Short mmCIF file of C-alpha atoms in Angstrom, two decimals:
data_model
loop_
_atom_site.label_atom_id
_atom_site.label_comp_id
_atom_site.label_asym_id
_atom_site.label_seq_id
_atom_site.Cartn_x
_atom_site.Cartn_y
_atom_site.Cartn_z
CA MET H 885 48.72 -9.11 -31.19
CA TRP H 886 52.29 -9.95 -30.25
CA ARG H 887 55.16 -7.94 -31.71
CA GLU H 888 58.63 -6.73 -30.81
CA ALA H 889 58.63 -3.02 -30.11
CA LYS H 890 60.69 -0.18 -28.68
CA ILE H 891 59.73 1.03 -25.21
CA ALA H 892 60.47 4.73 -24.67
CA PHE H 893 59.00 7.76 -22.93
CA THR H 894 57.49 10.65 -24.90
CA ASP H 895 56.24 14.14 -24.08
CA ALA H 896 52.70 12.73 -24.10
CA ILE H 897 53.20 10.58 -20.99
CA THR H 898 50.10 10.49 -18.76
CA SER H 899 49.22 8.85 -15.47
CA VAL H 900 47.63 5.40 -15.53
CA SER H 901 45.50 3.43 -13.07
CA CYS H 902 45.58 -0.31 -13.70
CA SER H 903 45.99 -3.79 -12.27
CA VAL H 904 49.45 -5.32 -12.57
CA ILE H 905 50.19 -9.05 -12.63
CA PRO H 906 53.79 -10.28 -12.98
CA ALA H 907 54.92 -13.62 -14.37
CA HIS H 908 58.49 -14.70 -13.70
CA PRO H 909 60.41 -17.77 -12.44
CA TRP H 910 60.05 -16.76 -8.80
CA VAL H 911 56.26 -16.52 -8.76
CA TYR H 912 55.17 -19.31 -6.40
CA GLY H 913 54.25 -22.45 -8.32
CA LEU H 914 55.10 -20.99 -11.73
CA GLY H 915 58.81 -21.21 -12.48
CA GLN H 916 61.07 -24.25 -12.34
CA GLN H 917 63.63 -24.01 -9.54
CA THR H 918 66.82 -26.05 -9.86
CA GLU H 919 70.29 -26.03 -8.34
CA ASN H 920 71.52 -24.26 -11.45
CA GLY H 921 68.92 -21.49 -11.49
CA ALA H 922 65.28 -20.59 -12.04
CA TYR H 923 63.61 -21.10 -15.41
CA LEU H 924 60.34 -20.11 -17.08
CA SER H 925 59.37 -20.37 -20.74
CA PRO H 926 57.35 -17.65 -22.48
CA VAL H 927 54.57 -20.18 -23.15
CA ASN H 928 54.18 -20.98 -19.46
CA ALA H 929 54.42 -17.30 -18.50
CA ILE H 930 51.66 -16.27 -20.94
CA SER H 931 49.50 -19.28 -20.01
CA TYR H 932 49.69 -18.13 -16.39
CA LEU H 933 48.66 -14.59 -17.33
CA ALA H 934 45.87 -15.92 -19.56
CA GLU H 935 44.45 -17.87 -16.63
CA LYS H 936 44.44 -14.72 -14.53
CA LEU H 937 42.72 -12.78 -17.30
CA ALA H 938 40.15 -15.53 -17.90
CA GLY H 939 38.84 -15.09 -14.37
CA THR H 940 38.05 -11.43 -14.99
CA GLY H 941 35.52 -11.19 -17.81
CA GLY H 942 33.97 -8.08 -19.28
CA ASN H 943 35.80 -5.43 -21.29
CA ALA H 944 39.21 -3.93 -20.61
CA GLU H 945 42.43 -2.82 -22.19
CA VAL H 946 45.40 -5.18 -21.84
CA VAL H 947 49.11 -4.53 -22.28
CA ILE H 948 51.82 -7.13 -21.69
CA MET H 949 55.56 -6.48 -21.79
CA MET H 950 57.90 -9.47 -21.88
CA VAL H 951 61.61 -10.16 -22.20
CA ALA H 952 63.00 -13.62 -22.87
CA GLY H 953 66.24 -15.33 -23.78
CA GLN H 954 67.88 -18.66 -24.46
CA THR H 955 70.81 -17.79 -22.18
CA HIS H 956 71.03 -16.04 -18.84
CA ASP H 957 73.28 -13.33 -20.29
CA SER H 958 70.96 -12.47 -23.18
CA PHE H 959 67.97 -12.47 -20.84
CA MET H 960 69.72 -10.16 -18.35
CA ASN H 961 70.84 -7.82 -21.12
CA SER H 962 67.25 -7.36 -22.31
CA LEU H 963 65.94 -7.11 -18.75
CA ASN H 964 68.52 -4.49 -17.73
CA GLN H 965 67.61 -2.28 -20.68
CA LEU H 966 63.91 -2.55 -19.90
CA VAL H 967 64.43 -1.77 -16.21
CA ASP H 968 66.38 1.37 -17.15
CA VAL H 969 63.35 2.63 -19.08
CA PHE H 970 60.48 1.05 -17.16
CA PRO H 971 61.63 0.19 -13.60
CA SER H 972 58.38 -1.36 -12.42
CA PRO H 973 58.55 -3.44 -9.22
CA ALA H 974 57.71 -6.54 -11.26
CA PHE H 975 60.85 -6.18 -13.39
CA THR H 976 63.21 -4.75 -10.75
CA GLN H 977 62.40 -7.70 -8.49
CA VAL H 978 63.23 -10.17 -11.26
CA LYS H 979 66.51 -8.34 -11.97
CA ARG H 980 67.50 -8.49 -8.31
CA LEU H 981 66.60 -12.17 -7.92
CA ALA H 982 68.27 -13.19 -11.17
CA GLN H 983 71.46 -11.37 -10.23
CA SER H 984 71.44 -12.92 -6.76
CA THR H 985 71.00 -16.40 -8.22
CA ALA H 986 73.87 -15.90 -10.65
CA GLU H 987 76.16 -14.51 -7.93
CA LEU H 988 75.31 -17.40 -5.61
CA ALA H 989 76.21 -19.91 -8.32
CA ILE H 990 79.60 -18.21 -8.76
CA GLU H 991 80.24 -18.10 -5.01
CA LYS H 992 79.61 -21.82 -4.73
CA MET H 993 82.51 -22.43 -7.10
CA GLN H 994 84.91 -20.15 -5.26
CA ILE H 995 87.18 -21.20 -2.39
CA PRO H 996 86.27 -19.32 0.81
CA ALA H 997 88.76 -16.59 1.68
CA LYS H 998 91.11 -17.18 4.58
CA TYR H 999 90.35 -15.55 7.90
CA THR H 1000 92.21 -12.27 8.33
CA ALA H 1001 92.78 -10.36 11.53
CA GLY H 1002 91.75 -6.75 11.84
CA LEU H 1003 88.80 -4.50 12.53
CA ALA H 1004 85.73 -4.00 10.44
CA ASP H 1005 85.28 -0.75 8.53
CA ALA H 1006 83.97 2.17 10.57
CA LEU H 1007 80.24 2.78 10.09
CA PRO H 1008 77.86 5.28 11.71
CA LEU H 1009 76.40 3.84 14.90
CA SER H 1010 72.62 3.99 14.78
CA ILE H 1011 70.30 2.69 17.47
CA PRO H 1012 66.78 3.89 18.31
CA THR H 1013 67.82 5.83 21.45
CA SER H 1014 70.76 7.55 19.76
CA ARG H 1015 68.60 8.50 16.76
CA ALA H 1016 65.97 9.95 19.12
CA ALA H 1017 68.61 11.94 21.01
CA LEU H 1018 70.11 13.31 17.79
CA ALA H 1019 66.66 14.28 16.50
CA ALA H 1020 65.83 16.07 19.78
CA ALA H 1021 69.12 17.94 19.66
CA ALA H 1022 68.44 19.03 16.09
CA VAL H 1023 64.96 20.28 17.04
CA LYS H 1024 66.37 22.22 20.00
CA LYS H 1025 69.02 23.84 17.82
CA ALA H 1026 66.40 24.82 15.25
CA GLN H 1027 64.23 26.36 17.96
CA GLU H 1028 67.15 28.38 19.29
CA GLU H 1029 68.04 29.63 15.82
CA ALA H 1030 64.43 30.60 15.15
CA ALA H 1031 64.26 32.54 18.42
CA ALA H 1032 67.36 34.61 17.54
CA ALA H 1033 66.97 38.13 16.17
CA VAL H 1034 66.22 38.25 12.45
CA ASP H 1035 69.03 39.62 10.31
CA ILE H 1036 67.44 41.27 7.24
CA GLY H 1037 70.62 40.94 5.24
CA ALA H 1038 70.95 37.27 6.12
CA LEU H 1039 67.27 36.73 5.32
CA LYS H 1040 67.69 38.25 1.85
CA GLN H 1041 70.71 36.05 1.32
CA GLN H 1042 68.72 32.96 2.29
CA LEU H 1043 65.88 33.94 -0.04
CA GLY H 1044 68.36 34.37 -2.86
CA ASP H 1045 69.91 30.99 -2.09
CA PHE H 1046 66.45 29.41 -2.06
CA SER H 1047 65.59 30.95 -5.43
CA ARG H 1048 68.80 29.62 -6.95
CA LEU H 1049 68.20 26.20 -5.42
CA ARG H 1050 64.65 26.13 -6.81
CA ASP H 1051 65.86 27.01 -10.30
CA SER H 1052 68.55 24.33 -10.02
CA LEU H 1053 66.03 21.68 -8.94
CA LEU H 1054 63.62 22.61 -11.74
CA GLY H 1055 66.48 22.35 -14.20
CA GLU H 1056 67.44 18.92 -12.86
CA ILE H 1057 63.83 17.71 -13.18
CA ALA H 1058 63.65 18.90 -16.80
CA GLY H 1059 67.02 17.30 -17.47
CA SER H 1060 65.85 14.03 -15.95
CA LEU H 1061 62.88 13.93 -18.32
CA GLU H 1062 65.16 14.57 -21.29
CA GLU H 1063 67.48 11.80 -20.07
CA LEU H 1064 64.56 9.38 -19.75
CA GLN H 1065 63.34 10.27 -23.22
CA GLY H 1066 66.78 9.45 -24.55
CA LYS H 1067 66.58 5.87 -23.26
CA SER H 1068 64.83 2.99 -24.97
CA ALA H 1069 64.56 -0.77 -24.74
CA ARG H 1070 63.27 -3.58 -26.87
CA ALA H 1071 60.63 -5.92 -25.54
CA TRP H 1072 57.92 -8.24 -26.79
CA VAL H 1073 54.56 -6.59 -26.29
CA PHE H 1074 50.92 -7.58 -26.58
CA THR H 1075 48.09 -5.07 -26.71
CA GLY H 1076 44.38 -5.73 -26.76
CA SER H 1077 41.14 -3.95 -25.93
CA GLY H 1078 37.44 -4.67 -25.69
CA ASP H 1079 35.95 -8.07 -24.94
CA LEU H 1080 38.40 -10.06 -22.83
CA ALA H 1081 37.25 -13.37 -24.31
CA THR H 1082 38.42 -12.17 -27.72
CA THR H 1083 41.63 -10.78 -26.22
CA LEU H 1084 42.39 -14.17 -24.68
CA LEU H 1085 42.15 -15.88 -28.06
CA GLU H 1086 44.67 -13.41 -29.52
CA LEU H 1087 46.93 -13.60 -26.47
CA VAL H 1088 47.78 -17.27 -26.90
CA LYS H 1089 48.43 -16.93 -30.63
CA GLY H 1090 51.98 -16.48 -31.84
CA ILE H 1091 53.68 -16.36 -28.45
CA PRO H 1092 57.25 -15.25 -29.25
CA LEU H 1093 60.47 -17.14 -28.46
CA GLN H 1094 58.63 -20.26 -27.37
CA SER H 1095 61.86 -22.26 -26.98
CA ALA H 1096 63.43 -19.74 -24.58
CA VAL H 1097 64.10 -20.92 -21.02
CA TYR H 1098 64.28 -17.49 -19.36
CA SER H 1099 61.38 -15.06 -19.41
CA ALA H 1100 59.68 -12.37 -17.36
CA ALA H 1101 56.43 -10.64 -18.21
CA MET H 1102 54.10 -8.06 -16.74
CA MET H 1103 50.42 -7.72 -17.60
CA LEU H 1104 48.55 -4.45 -17.10
CA THR H 1105 44.77 -4.25 -17.32
CA GLY H 1106 42.51 -1.24 -16.96
CA ASP H 1107 39.85 0.93 -18.57
CA ASN H 1108 42.37 3.27 -20.19
CA LEU H 1109 46.02 2.37 -20.78
CA ASP H 1110 46.83 5.15 -23.25
CA GLY H 1111 49.66 6.35 -20.99
CA ILE H 1112 51.37 2.95 -21.32
CA LYS H 1113 50.53 2.34 -24.96
CA GLY H 1114 52.08 5.71 -25.77
CA MET H 1115 55.44 4.26 -24.69
CA ILE H 1116 55.19 1.43 -27.23
CA HIS H 1117 56.71 2.28 -30.60
CA ASP H 1118 56.55 -0.19 -33.46
CA LEU H 1119 59.92 -0.96 -35.02
CA GLU H 1120 60.63 0.13 -38.55
CA PRO H 1121 60.56 -2.77 -41.05
CA ASP H 1122 64.25 -2.33 -41.90
CA VAL H 1123 65.47 -2.19 -38.28
CA GLY H 1124 65.69 -5.97 -37.94
CA ALA H 1125 64.54 -8.35 -35.22
#
């Protein structure tokens, strides 16, 4: 069934193996491309995913996450929040393309800047031969340092530094998980399991925000999607839409 839910990580996160199918305005033959932007309604997005699912058959678990909006700003706001929590390639690609389209539209309305004299900013020069030479020099230096006499005091110092670095990295990893668990996003979700023919019937019922002109969705299918479903938290009745 379709419902609006909160997407957030928990301590019970597990790995998942699944098929992923995106649906967004830039999928070839799906969205509507115009001079003013790219558009895709939730109905067309879900119809596309339903066609993909119909060609599968059998039993499987299905999870779909979707964001949609009547305006580009509202759509991008929902998409940005979801990407912060769930930066799948399907959604990060849509974010990048949508931002590029919006920036291009703004640039078309701007007067080109006048030519100015001067040099470009200094950047590191990197060509294949120079990179190879630098790598060879680094290897040679490492070999020379390894061949030098071992200083026990220096070795103890390095071991101590390594231990402190390890503890620091482990702390950063734990902190990153806590930071992720503190983030959440709202999205429209669909979950189903068992016979795919039955799932298809439920999928096309009650598609949310049918009048929206911007949408992006991602469908995951597999034998066990508990790791993904554990990120989906139903909203409390008094939280509002």
